[in-house]
């Protein structure tokens, strides 16, 4: 049998230790970035809701100026 020495063998892949180090680094990055991403996502949903409420308020005011009264429930305000 032939004995493979470190000088003669080809670099065939990563060692288990190298893979574990990379996985730990990726996990640390995900633990740092993940909460910031989801916090920003929540803030953007609040901002979108506020802008939709403002648009609805402007639409109701425009209706009142055009018609002279606020819309009734039959005209689309009821849930």
Tab-separated table of N, CA and C in Angstrom:
chain	number	residue	atom	x	y	z
A	1	UNK	N	0.829	-1.170	0.000
A	1	UNK	CA	0.000	0.000	0.000
A	1	UNK	C	0.878	1.240	0.000
A	2	UNK	N	0.357	2.214	-0.652
A	2	UNK	CA	1.095	3.476	-0.717
A	2	UNK	C	0.627	4.393	0.396
A	3	UNK	N	1.559	5.071	0.958
A	3	UNK	CA	1.256	6.022	2.012
A	3	UNK	C	1.200	7.416	1.392
A	4	UNK	N	0.081	8.112	1.596
A	4	UNK	CA	-0.065	9.451	1.040
A	4	UNK	C	0.471	10.448	2.063
A	5	UNK	N	1.441	11.196	1.656
A	5	UNK	CA	1.975	12.228	2.544
A	5	UNK	C	1.325	13.557	2.209
A	6	UNK	N	1.477	14.493	3.103
A	6	UNK	CA	0.852	15.796	2.879
A	6	UNK	C	1.495	16.534	1.723
A	7	UNK	N	2.731	16.222	1.397
A	7	UNK	CA	3.392	16.895	0.279
A	7	UNK	C	2.883	16.371	-1.057
A	8	UNK	N	2.554	15.089	-1.122
A	8	UNK	CA	2.175	14.486	-2.391
A	8	UNK	C	0.674	14.545	-2.677
A	9	UNK	N	-0.133	14.692	-1.676
A	9	UNK	CA	-1.573	14.651	-1.937
A	9	UNK	C	-2.053	15.993	-2.489
A	10	UNK	N	-3.055	15.910	-3.304
A	10	UNK	CA	-3.643	17.118	-3.872
A	10	UNK	C	-4.623	17.703	-2.865
A	11	UNK	N	-4.832	18.989	-2.974
A	11	UNK	CA	-5.794	19.657	-2.106
A	11	UNK	C	-7.188	19.313	-2.626
A	12	UNK	N	-7.856	18.369	-1.998
A	12	UNK	CA	-9.109	17.845	-2.533
A	12	UNK	C	-10.346	18.490	-1.940
A	13	UNK	N	-10.227	19.311	-0.920
A	13	UNK	CA	-11.411	19.925	-0.338
A	13	UNK	C	-11.084	20.644	0.945
A	14	UNK	N	-12.139	21.030	1.629
A	14	UNK	CA	-11.989	21.748	2.885
A	14	UNK	C	-11.987	20.763	4.048
A	15	UNK	N	-11.316	21.141	5.100
A	15	UNK	CA	-11.340	20.309	6.296
A	15	UNK	C	-12.604	20.609	7.081
A	16	UNK	N	-12.911	19.741	7.999
A	16	UNK	CA	-14.093	19.925	8.828
A	16	UNK	C	-13.973	21.192	9.663
A	17	UNK	N	-12.797	21.481	10.145
A	17	UNK	CA	-12.582	22.681	10.949
A	17	UNK	C	-12.817	23.945	10.129
A	18	UNK	N	-12.357	23.958	8.894
A	18	UNK	CA	-12.587	25.120	8.032
A	18	UNK	C	-14.076	25.328	7.775
A	19	UNK	N	-14.792	24.255	7.529
A	19	UNK	CA	-16.235	24.364	7.305
A	19	UNK	C	-16.953	24.861	8.552
A	20	UNK	N	-16.554	24.370	9.717
A	20	UNK	CA	-17.185	24.816	10.959
A	20	UNK	C	-16.927	26.290	11.220
A	21	UNK	N	-15.722	26.760	10.933
A	21	UNK	CA	-15.404	28.178	11.122
A	21	UNK	C	-16.274	29.039	10.215
A	22	UNK	N	-16.437	28.640	8.974
A	22	UNK	CA	-17.272	29.401	8.041
A	22	UNK	C	-18.728	29.396	8.493
A	23	UNK	N	-19.222	28.271	8.951
A	23	UNK	CA	-20.609	28.185	9.425
A	23	UNK	C	-20.815	29.068	10.648
A	24	UNK	N	-19.844	29.103	11.549
A	24	UNK	CA	-19.950	29.961	12.737
A	24	UNK	C	-19.957	31.430	12.332
A	25	UNK	N	-19.115	31.812	11.390
A	25	UNK	CA	-19.080	33.205	10.934
A	25	UNK	C	-20.402	33.589	10.289
A	26	UNK	N	-20.953	32.728	9.461
A	26	UNK	CA	-22.252	33.003	8.830
A	26	UNK	C	-23.344	33.106	9.888
A	27	UNK	N	-23.304	32.247	10.886
A	27	UNK	CA	-24.288	32.308	11.966
A	27	UNK	C	-24.197	33.594	12.757
A	28	UNK	N	-22.984	34.053	13.033
A	28	UNK	CA	-22.811	35.317	13.758
A	28	UNK	C	-23.322	36.499	12.943
A	29	UNK	N	-23.039	36.489	11.654
A	29	UNK	CA	-23.544	37.562	10.796
A	29	UNK	C	-25.071	37.554	10.739
A	30	UNK	N	-25.659	36.391	10.633
A	30	UNK	CA	-27.121	36.291	10.593
A	30	UNK	C	-27.731	36.740	11.912
A	31	UNK	N	-27.082	36.417	13.023
A	31	UNK	CA	-27.595	36.834	14.330
A	31	UNK	C	-27.503	38.339	14.504
A	32	UNK	N	-26.546	38.964	13.866
A	32	UNK	CA	-26.391	40.414	13.976
A	32	UNK	C	-27.327	41.151	13.019
A	33	UNK	N	-27.438	40.670	11.788
A	33	UNK	CA	-28.199	41.370	10.756
A	33	UNK	C	-29.690	41.059	10.833
A	34	UNK	N	-30.064	39.853	11.208
A	34	UNK	CA	-31.466	39.437	11.211
A	34	UNK	C	-32.393	40.338	12.000
A	35	UNK	N	-32.112	40.610	13.271
A	35	UNK	CA	-33.011	41.479	14.040
A	35	UNK	C	-33.123	42.889	13.470
A	36	UNK	N	-32.031	43.418	12.949
A	36	UNK	CA	-32.082	44.758	12.354
A	36	UNK	C	-32.969	44.755	11.110
A	37	UNK	N	-32.895	43.694	10.330
A	37	UNK	CA	-33.709	43.602	9.123
A	37	UNK	C	-35.192	43.545	9.472
A	38	UNK	N	-35.553	42.701	10.441
A	38	UNK	CA	-36.959	42.560	10.788
A	38	UNK	C	-37.498	43.792	11.498
A	39	UNK	N	-36.649	44.507	12.240
A	39	UNK	CA	-37.084	45.764	12.851
A	39	UNK	C	-37.381	46.796	11.769
A	40	UNK	N	-36.539	46.854	10.753
A	40	UNK	CA	-36.763	47.787	9.653
A	40	UNK	C	-38.015	47.401	8.872
A	41	UNK	N	-38.258	46.124	8.729
A	41	UNK	CA	-39.455	45.659	8.039
A	41	UNK	C	-40.711	46.106	8.781
A	42	UNK	N	-40.702	46.018	10.107
A	42	UNK	CA	-41.836	46.477	10.901
A	42	UNK	C	-42.048	47.974	10.771
A	43	UNK	N	-40.957	48.740	10.751
A	43	UNK	CA	-41.070	50.192	10.591
A	43	UNK	C	-41.655	50.547	9.232
A	44	UNK	N	-41.259	49.817	8.201
A	44	UNK	CA	-41.777	50.115	6.868
A	44	UNK	C	-43.267	49.800	6.772
A	45	UNK	N	-43.726	48.757	7.453
A	45	UNK	CA	-45.159	48.444	7.449
A	45	UNK	C	-45.953	49.552	8.133
A	46	UNK	N	-45.410	50.116	9.212
A	46	UNK	CA	-46.076	51.223	9.905
A	46	UNK	C	-46.127	52.447	8.996
A	47	UNK	N	-45.037	52.720	8.301
A	47	UNK	CA	-44.991	53.866	7.395
A	47	UNK	C	-46.001	53.705	6.265
A	48	UNK	N	-46.112	52.512	5.722
A	48	UNK	CA	-47.083	52.255	4.654
A	48	UNK	C	-48.504	52.453	5.170
A	49	UNK	N	-48.789	51.956	6.367
A	49	UNK	CA	-50.132	52.110	6.935
A	49	UNK	C	-50.465	53.582	7.148
A	50	UNK	N	-49.502	54.354	7.634
A	50	UNK	CA	-49.744	55.791	7.839
A	50	UNK	C	-50.030	56.499	6.523
A	51	UNK	N	-49.284	56.172	5.479
A	51	UNK	CA	-49.509	56.825	4.191
A	51	UNK	C	-50.856	56.422	3.591
A	52	UNK	N	-51.283	55.173	3.808
A	52	UNK	CA	-52.597	54.756	3.316
A	52	UNK	C	-53.719	55.469	4.063
A	53	UNK	N	-53.550	55.676	5.359
A	53	UNK	CA	-54.559	56.397	6.138
A	53	UNK	C	-54.642	57.847	5.676
A	54	UNK	N	-53.481	58.469	5.409
A	54	UNK	CA	-53.484	59.846	4.917
A	54	UNK	C	-54.163	59.939	3.554
A	55	UNK	N	-53.925	58.975	2.672
A	55	UNK	CA	-54.562	58.973	1.355
A	55	UNK	C	-56.070	58.807	1.490
A	56	UNK	N	-56.503	57.941	2.399
A	56	UNK	CA	-57.936	57.757	2.637
A	56	UNK	C	-58.555	59.041	3.176
A	57	UNK	N	-57.863	59.704	4.091
A	57	UNK	CA	-58.358	60.961	4.662
A	57	UNK	C	-58.510	62.025	3.574
A	58	UNK	N	-57.533	62.104	2.681
A	58	UNK	CA	-57.618	63.078	1.588
A	58	UNK	C	-58.761	62.740	0.636
A	59	UNK	N	-58.977	61.454	0.390
A	59	UNK	CA	-60.068	61.051	-0.500
A	59	UNK	C	-61.424	61.402	0.103
A	60	UNK	N	-61.580	61.197	1.412
A	60	UNK	CA	-62.845	61.542	2.077
A	60	UNK	C	-63.053	63.051	2.053
A	61	UNK	N	-61.993	63.820	2.288
A	61	UNK	CA	-62.114	65.281	2.235
A	61	UNK	C	-62.462	65.761	0.832
A	62	UNK	N	-61.870	65.152	-0.182
A	62	UNK	CA	-62.188	65.514	-1.560
A	62	UNK	C	-63.643	65.194	-1.881
A	63	UNK	N	-64.132	64.052	-1.416
A	63	UNK	CA	-65.535	63.695	-1.617
A	63	UNK	C	-66.445	64.731	-0.957
A	64	UNK	N	-66.096	65.126	0.269
A	64	UNK	CA	-66.916	66.111	0.982
A	64	UNK	C	-66.924	67.446	0.245
A	65	UNK	N	-65.776	67.864	-0.304
A	65	UNK	CA	-65.730	69.128	-1.040
A	65	UNK	C	-66.519	69.049	-2.342
A	66	UNK	N	-66.486	67.906	-3.014
A	66	UNK	CA	-67.203	67.759	-4.287
A	66	UNK	C	-68.704	67.622	-4.088
A	67	UNK	N	-69.122	66.816	-3.108
A	67	UNK	CA	-70.535	66.485	-2.936
A	67	UNK	C	-71.196	67.375	-1.886
A	68	UNK	N	-70.445	67.834	-0.921
A	68	UNK	CA	-71.006	68.677	0.122
A	68	UNK	C	-71.328	67.923	1.398
A	69	UNK	N	-71.036	66.659	1.445
A	69	UNK	CA	-71.279	65.850	2.639
A	69	UNK	C	-70.289	64.692	2.648
A	70	UNK	N	-70.181	64.039	3.786
A	70	UNK	CA	-69.320	62.862	3.870
A	70	UNK	C	-70.041	61.663	3.266
A	71	UNK	N	-69.312	60.683	2.766
A	71	UNK	CA	-69.963	59.504	2.181
A	71	UNK	C	-70.680	58.674	3.248
A	72	UNK	N	-71.758	58.050	2.830
A	72	UNK	CA	-72.520	57.200	3.741
A	72	UNK	C	-71.934	55.793	3.735
A	73	UNK	N	-72.467	54.959	4.611
A	73	UNK	CA	-72.007	53.567	4.671
A	73	UNK	C	-72.314	52.826	3.380
A	74	UNK	N	-73.427	53.133	2.750
A	74	UNK	CA	-73.797	52.469	1.501
A	74	UNK	C	-72.864	52.854	0.362
A	75	UNK	N	-72.199	53.976	0.493
A	75	UNK	CA	-71.297	54.433	-0.563
A	75	UNK	C	-69.875	53.875	-0.402
A	76	UNK	N	-69.680	53.012	0.559
A	76	UNK	CA	-68.418	52.313	0.605
A	76	UNK	C	-67.569	52.486	1.836
A	77	UNK	N	-68.057	53.116	2.883
A	77	UNK	CA	-67.247	53.276	4.080
A	77	UNK	C	-67.415	52.136	5.068
A	78	UNK	N	-68.461	51.351	4.946
A	78	UNK	CA	-68.690	50.259	5.897
A	78	UNK	C	-67.717	49.124	5.623
A	79	UNK	N	-67.366	48.418	6.674
A	79	UNK	CA	-66.435	47.288	6.534
A	79	UNK	C	-67.162	46.052	6.079
